[in-house]
Short mmCIF file of N, CA and C in Angstrom, two decimals:
data_model
loop_
_atom_site.label_atom_id
_atom_site.label_comp_id
_atom_site.label_asym_id
_atom_site.label_seq_id
_atom_site.Cartn_x
_atom_site.Cartn_y
_atom_site.Cartn_z
N GLU B 134 13.20 -1.99 -5.16
CA GLU B 134 13.62 -3.33 -4.79
C GLU B 134 12.80 -3.87 -3.61
N GLU B 135 12.51 -3.01 -2.64
CA GLU B 135 11.72 -3.46 -1.49
C GLU B 135 10.32 -3.89 -1.90
N VAL B 136 9.76 -3.21 -2.90
CA VAL B 136 8.43 -3.58 -3.36
C VAL B 136 8.46 -4.98 -3.96
N LYS B 137 9.51 -5.30 -4.72
CA LYS B 137 9.64 -6.64 -5.31
C LYS B 137 9.72 -7.72 -4.23
N VAL B 138 10.48 -7.46 -3.18
CA VAL B 138 10.62 -8.42 -2.08
C VAL B 138 9.27 -8.61 -1.39
N ALA B 139 8.56 -7.51 -1.15
CA ALA B 139 7.25 -7.59 -0.50
C ALA B 139 6.28 -8.41 -1.34
N VAL B 140 6.27 -8.19 -2.64
CA VAL B 140 5.40 -8.94 -3.54
C VAL B 140 5.71 -10.42 -3.46
N SER B 141 6.98 -10.77 -3.51
CA SER B 141 7.37 -12.17 -3.46
C SER B 141 6.91 -12.83 -2.16
N LYS B 142 7.12 -12.15 -1.05
CA LYS B 142 6.71 -12.70 0.24
C LYS B 142 5.20 -12.90 0.31
N LEU B 143 4.45 -11.92 -0.15
CA LEU B 143 2.99 -12.04 -0.11
C LEU B 143 2.51 -13.17 -1.01
N GLU B 144 3.08 -13.26 -2.20
CA GLU B 144 2.66 -14.29 -3.15
C GLU B 144 2.96 -15.69 -2.64
N HIS B 145 3.97 -15.82 -1.80
CA HIS B 145 4.32 -17.13 -1.27
C HIS B 145 3.75 -17.37 0.14
N GLY B 146 2.99 -16.38 0.62
CA GLY B 146 2.31 -16.54 1.91
C GLY B 146 3.24 -16.66 3.10
N VAL B 147 4.39 -16.00 3.03
CA VAL B 147 5.38 -16.16 4.10
C VAL B 147 5.67 -14.86 4.85
N CYS B 148 4.68 -14.00 4.97
CA CYS B 148 4.98 -12.78 5.72
C CYS B 148 3.79 -12.36 6.56
N LYS B 149 4.12 -11.74 7.66
CA LYS B 149 3.12 -11.17 8.56
C LYS B 149 3.12 -9.66 8.48
N ASN B 150 4.18 -9.10 7.88
CA ASN B 150 4.23 -7.66 7.70
C ASN B 150 4.96 -7.32 6.41
N VAL B 151 4.56 -6.19 5.85
CA VAL B 151 5.17 -5.69 4.62
C VAL B 151 5.59 -4.26 4.90
N THR B 152 6.85 -3.98 4.64
CA THR B 152 7.36 -2.63 4.80
C THR B 152 7.93 -2.16 3.47
N VAL B 153 7.45 -1.01 3.04
CA VAL B 153 7.99 -0.37 1.84
C VAL B 153 8.56 0.94 2.31
N CYS B 154 9.83 1.15 2.00
CA CYS B 154 10.55 2.32 2.49
C CYS B 154 11.25 3.03 1.34
N SER B 155 11.18 4.33 1.34
CA SER B 155 11.90 5.17 0.37
C SER B 155 11.51 4.86 -1.07
N ALA B 156 10.22 4.93 -1.34
CA ALA B 156 9.74 4.72 -2.70
C ALA B 156 8.96 5.95 -3.13
N GLY B 157 9.03 6.25 -4.40
CA GLY B 157 8.31 7.39 -4.94
C GLY B 157 7.02 6.98 -5.59
N HIS B 158 6.36 7.94 -6.21
CA HIS B 158 5.08 7.66 -6.85
C HIS B 158 5.16 7.87 -8.36
N ASP B 159 6.34 8.10 -8.89
CA ASP B 159 6.43 8.43 -10.31
C ASP B 159 6.00 7.25 -11.18
N GLU B 160 5.77 7.55 -12.43
CA GLU B 160 5.24 6.57 -13.38
C GLU B 160 6.14 5.34 -13.52
N ASP B 161 7.43 5.49 -13.33
CA ASP B 161 8.34 4.35 -13.46
C ASP B 161 8.10 3.30 -12.38
N LEU B 162 7.59 3.72 -11.22
CA LEU B 162 7.34 2.78 -10.13
C LEU B 162 5.94 2.18 -10.15
N MET B 163 5.04 2.70 -10.97
CA MET B 163 3.66 2.21 -10.97
C MET B 163 3.55 0.71 -11.24
N PRO B 164 4.32 0.12 -12.14
CA PRO B 164 4.21 -1.34 -12.31
C PRO B 164 4.54 -2.10 -11.02
N HIS B 165 5.49 -1.59 -10.25
CA HIS B 165 5.86 -2.24 -8.99
C HIS B 165 4.75 -2.07 -7.94
N TRP B 166 4.21 -0.86 -7.84
CA TRP B 166 3.10 -0.63 -6.92
C TRP B 166 1.92 -1.52 -7.30
N ASN B 167 1.62 -1.60 -8.60
CA ASN B 167 0.49 -2.43 -9.04
C ASN B 167 0.72 -3.90 -8.73
N ALA B 168 1.95 -4.37 -8.87
CA ALA B 168 2.27 -5.75 -8.51
C ALA B 168 2.04 -5.99 -7.02
N LEU B 169 2.42 -5.01 -6.19
CA LEU B 169 2.18 -5.12 -4.75
C LEU B 169 0.68 -5.19 -4.48
N PHE B 170 -0.08 -4.32 -5.10
CA PHE B 170 -1.52 -4.32 -4.88
C PHE B 170 -2.15 -5.64 -5.32
N ARG B 171 -1.71 -6.18 -6.45
CA ARG B 171 -2.24 -7.47 -6.91
C ARG B 171 -1.89 -8.59 -5.94
N SER B 172 -0.73 -8.51 -5.31
CA SER B 172 -0.30 -9.57 -4.40
C SER B 172 -1.14 -9.60 -3.12
N PHE B 173 -1.87 -8.53 -2.83
CA PHE B 173 -2.73 -8.51 -1.65
C PHE B 173 -3.78 -9.63 -1.70
N LYS B 174 -4.13 -10.08 -2.89
CA LYS B 174 -5.15 -11.14 -2.99
C LYS B 174 -4.65 -12.46 -2.41
N HIS B 175 -3.35 -12.58 -2.19
CA HIS B 175 -2.77 -13.81 -1.63
C HIS B 175 -2.77 -13.82 -0.11
N ILE B 176 -3.20 -12.74 0.51
CA ILE B 176 -3.23 -12.68 1.97
C ILE B 176 -4.33 -13.61 2.46
N ASN B 177 -3.98 -14.45 3.40
CA ASN B 177 -4.93 -15.41 3.97
C ASN B 177 -6.06 -14.64 4.67
N PRO B 178 -7.30 -14.80 4.20
CA PRO B 178 -8.40 -14.04 4.81
C PRO B 178 -8.79 -14.53 6.20
N TYR B 179 -8.29 -15.69 6.61
CA TYR B 179 -8.67 -16.25 7.91
C TYR B 179 -7.56 -16.13 8.94
N ASP B 180 -6.44 -15.57 8.56
CA ASP B 180 -5.30 -15.41 9.47
C ASP B 180 -5.46 -14.10 10.24
N ALA B 181 -4.48 -13.77 11.06
CA ALA B 181 -4.52 -12.55 11.88
C ALA B 181 -4.36 -11.29 11.05
N GLY B 182 -3.92 -11.41 9.82
CA GLY B 182 -3.76 -10.25 8.96
C GLY B 182 -2.31 -9.86 8.80
N VAL B 183 -2.07 -9.01 7.84
CA VAL B 183 -0.74 -8.53 7.51
C VAL B 183 -0.65 -7.06 7.89
N ALA B 184 0.45 -6.68 8.51
CA ALA B 184 0.71 -5.28 8.84
C ALA B 184 1.43 -4.64 7.66
N LEU B 185 0.95 -3.50 7.22
CA LEU B 185 1.54 -2.78 6.10
C LEU B 185 2.13 -1.48 6.60
N SER B 186 3.43 -1.29 6.38
CA SER B 186 4.12 -0.06 6.79
C SER B 186 4.66 0.64 5.56
N LEU B 187 4.30 1.89 5.40
CA LEU B 187 4.79 2.71 4.30
C LEU B 187 5.59 3.84 4.92
N ILE B 188 6.89 3.78 4.72
CA ILE B 188 7.82 4.69 5.39
C ILE B 188 8.62 5.46 4.36
N MET B 189 8.66 6.77 4.53
CA MET B 189 9.40 7.65 3.64
C MET B 189 8.97 7.47 2.19
N ILE B 190 7.66 7.49 1.97
CA ILE B 190 7.08 7.35 0.65
C ILE B 190 6.71 8.74 0.13
N GLU B 191 7.05 9.01 -1.10
CA GLU B 191 6.61 10.24 -1.74
C GLU B 191 5.30 9.90 -2.44
N SER B 192 4.25 10.58 -2.07
CA SER B 192 2.94 10.21 -2.58
C SER B 192 2.19 11.44 -3.08
N ASN B 193 1.14 11.16 -3.80
CA ASN B 193 0.23 12.20 -4.24
C ASN B 193 -1.20 11.69 -4.05
N GLU B 194 -2.17 12.49 -4.46
CA GLU B 194 -3.57 12.12 -4.25
C GLU B 194 -3.90 10.79 -4.92
N GLU B 195 -3.45 10.60 -6.14
CA GLU B 195 -3.75 9.36 -6.86
C GLU B 195 -3.14 8.15 -6.18
N MET B 196 -1.90 8.27 -5.72
CA MET B 196 -1.25 7.14 -5.04
C MET B 196 -1.99 6.81 -3.74
N MET B 197 -2.39 7.84 -2.98
CA MET B 197 -3.14 7.59 -1.75
C MET B 197 -4.46 6.90 -2.08
N ARG B 198 -5.12 7.32 -3.15
CA ARG B 198 -6.36 6.68 -3.56
C ARG B 198 -6.12 5.20 -3.89
N GLN B 199 -5.04 4.90 -4.60
CA GLN B 199 -4.70 3.52 -4.95
C GLN B 199 -4.43 2.68 -3.70
N ILE B 200 -3.64 3.24 -2.79
CA ILE B 200 -3.34 2.51 -1.55
C ILE B 200 -4.62 2.20 -0.80
N CYS B 201 -5.46 3.21 -0.62
CA CYS B 201 -6.70 3.03 0.13
C CYS B 201 -7.62 2.01 -0.55
N ASN B 202 -7.76 2.11 -1.85
CA ASN B 202 -8.63 1.18 -2.58
C ASN B 202 -8.15 -0.25 -2.48
N HIS B 203 -6.85 -0.44 -2.44
CA HIS B 203 -6.32 -1.80 -2.43
C HIS B 203 -6.21 -2.42 -1.05
N VAL B 204 -6.19 -1.63 0.00
CA VAL B 204 -6.17 -2.24 1.33
C VAL B 204 -7.58 -2.48 1.86
N TRP B 205 -8.57 -1.82 1.27
CA TRP B 205 -9.94 -1.97 1.71
C TRP B 205 -10.43 -3.38 1.42
N HIS B 206 -11.06 -4.01 2.37
CA HIS B 206 -11.60 -5.36 2.27
C HIS B 206 -10.52 -6.43 2.09
N ARG B 207 -9.33 -6.16 2.53
CA ARG B 207 -8.26 -7.16 2.54
C ARG B 207 -7.94 -7.45 4.00
N ASN B 208 -7.31 -8.55 4.25
CA ASN B 208 -6.96 -8.90 5.63
C ASN B 208 -5.64 -8.22 5.99
N ILE B 209 -5.71 -6.91 6.07
CA ILE B 209 -4.57 -6.10 6.48
C ILE B 209 -4.90 -5.56 7.86
N SER B 210 -4.12 -6.00 8.85
CA SER B 210 -4.46 -5.69 10.24
C SER B 210 -4.17 -4.24 10.60
N THR B 211 -3.09 -3.68 10.09
CA THR B 211 -2.75 -2.28 10.36
C THR B 211 -2.06 -1.68 9.14
N VAL B 212 -2.20 -0.38 9.02
CA VAL B 212 -1.49 0.37 8.00
C VAL B 212 -0.78 1.51 8.71
N GLU B 213 0.52 1.56 8.54
CA GLU B 213 1.31 2.61 9.19
C GLU B 213 1.91 3.51 8.12
N PHE B 214 1.72 4.80 8.27
CA PHE B 214 2.36 5.81 7.44
C PHE B 214 3.34 6.55 8.33
N ARG B 215 4.62 6.62 7.93
CA ARG B 215 5.60 7.30 8.77
C ARG B 215 6.60 8.05 7.89
N ASP B 216 6.82 9.30 8.23
CA ASP B 216 7.81 10.15 7.56
C ASP B 216 7.58 10.22 6.05
N ASN B 217 6.32 10.32 5.67
CA ASN B 217 5.98 10.36 4.25
C ASN B 217 5.85 11.79 3.77
N GLY B 218 6.04 11.96 2.48
CA GLY B 218 5.85 13.26 1.85
C GLY B 218 4.70 13.17 0.87
N PHE B 219 3.84 14.15 0.90
CA PHE B 219 2.71 14.17 -0.02
C PHE B 219 2.76 15.45 -0.84
N ALA B 220 2.52 15.30 -2.12
CA ALA B 220 2.49 16.47 -2.99
C ALA B 220 1.40 17.44 -2.53
N ASN B 221 0.29 16.90 -2.08
CA ASN B 221 -0.80 17.71 -1.58
C ASN B 221 -1.38 16.99 -0.37
N MET B 222 -0.92 17.34 0.80
CA MET B 222 -1.30 16.66 2.04
C MET B 222 -2.82 16.68 2.26
N GLN B 223 -3.46 17.80 2.00
CA GLN B 223 -4.90 17.90 2.22
C GLN B 223 -5.66 16.89 1.36
N ASP B 224 -5.30 16.77 0.08
CA ASP B 224 -5.97 15.81 -0.79
C ASP B 224 -5.67 14.37 -0.38
N ALA B 225 -4.44 14.11 0.07
CA ALA B 225 -4.08 12.76 0.51
C ALA B 225 -4.92 12.35 1.72
N ILE B 226 -5.07 13.25 2.68
CA ILE B 226 -5.88 12.97 3.87
C ILE B 226 -7.35 12.81 3.47
N SER B 227 -7.81 13.61 2.55
CA SER B 227 -9.18 13.50 2.08
C SER B 227 -9.44 12.13 1.46
N GLU B 228 -8.51 11.64 0.66
CA GLU B 228 -8.67 10.31 0.04
C GLU B 228 -8.68 9.22 1.10
N LEU B 229 -7.82 9.32 2.08
CA LEU B 229 -7.80 8.34 3.16
C LEU B 229 -9.13 8.37 3.92
N GLY B 230 -9.64 9.55 4.20
CA GLY B 230 -10.92 9.68 4.88
C GLY B 230 -12.06 9.08 4.08
N LYS B 231 -12.09 9.29 2.78
CA LYS B 231 -13.13 8.70 1.92
C LYS B 231 -13.07 7.18 1.96
N ALA B 232 -11.87 6.63 1.93
CA ALA B 232 -11.72 5.18 1.93
C ALA B 232 -12.19 4.59 3.26
N LEU B 233 -11.91 5.27 4.34
CA LEU B 233 -12.30 4.77 5.66
C LEU B 233 -13.81 4.84 5.86
N LYS B 234 -14.48 5.81 5.23
CA LYS B 234 -15.92 5.93 5.36
C LYS B 234 -16.68 4.91 4.54
N SER B 235 -16.07 4.45 3.44
CA SER B 235 -16.81 3.54 2.54
C SER B 235 -16.79 2.12 3.01
#
């Protein structure tokens, strides 16, 4: 539900921050994650940027790759990860590092 609210706010240009809390990475949630990623194109490129907070997210290497790919070259001022669980922490950190280097 939080992902739907975040998408709506981004699509209508009425938010300075997006918080997604307590979401998993399973296949049932992928359409919602993809909708969130698509809504990033509505972020004003000339504004101060949007803060993205991902809290208590269950993630895996593929989800981290998707997050990193979709925040890259967008006007996202900060990305906060807090109290998250990763199926493979080493691979998740590796994906984040690759995205930051590119």
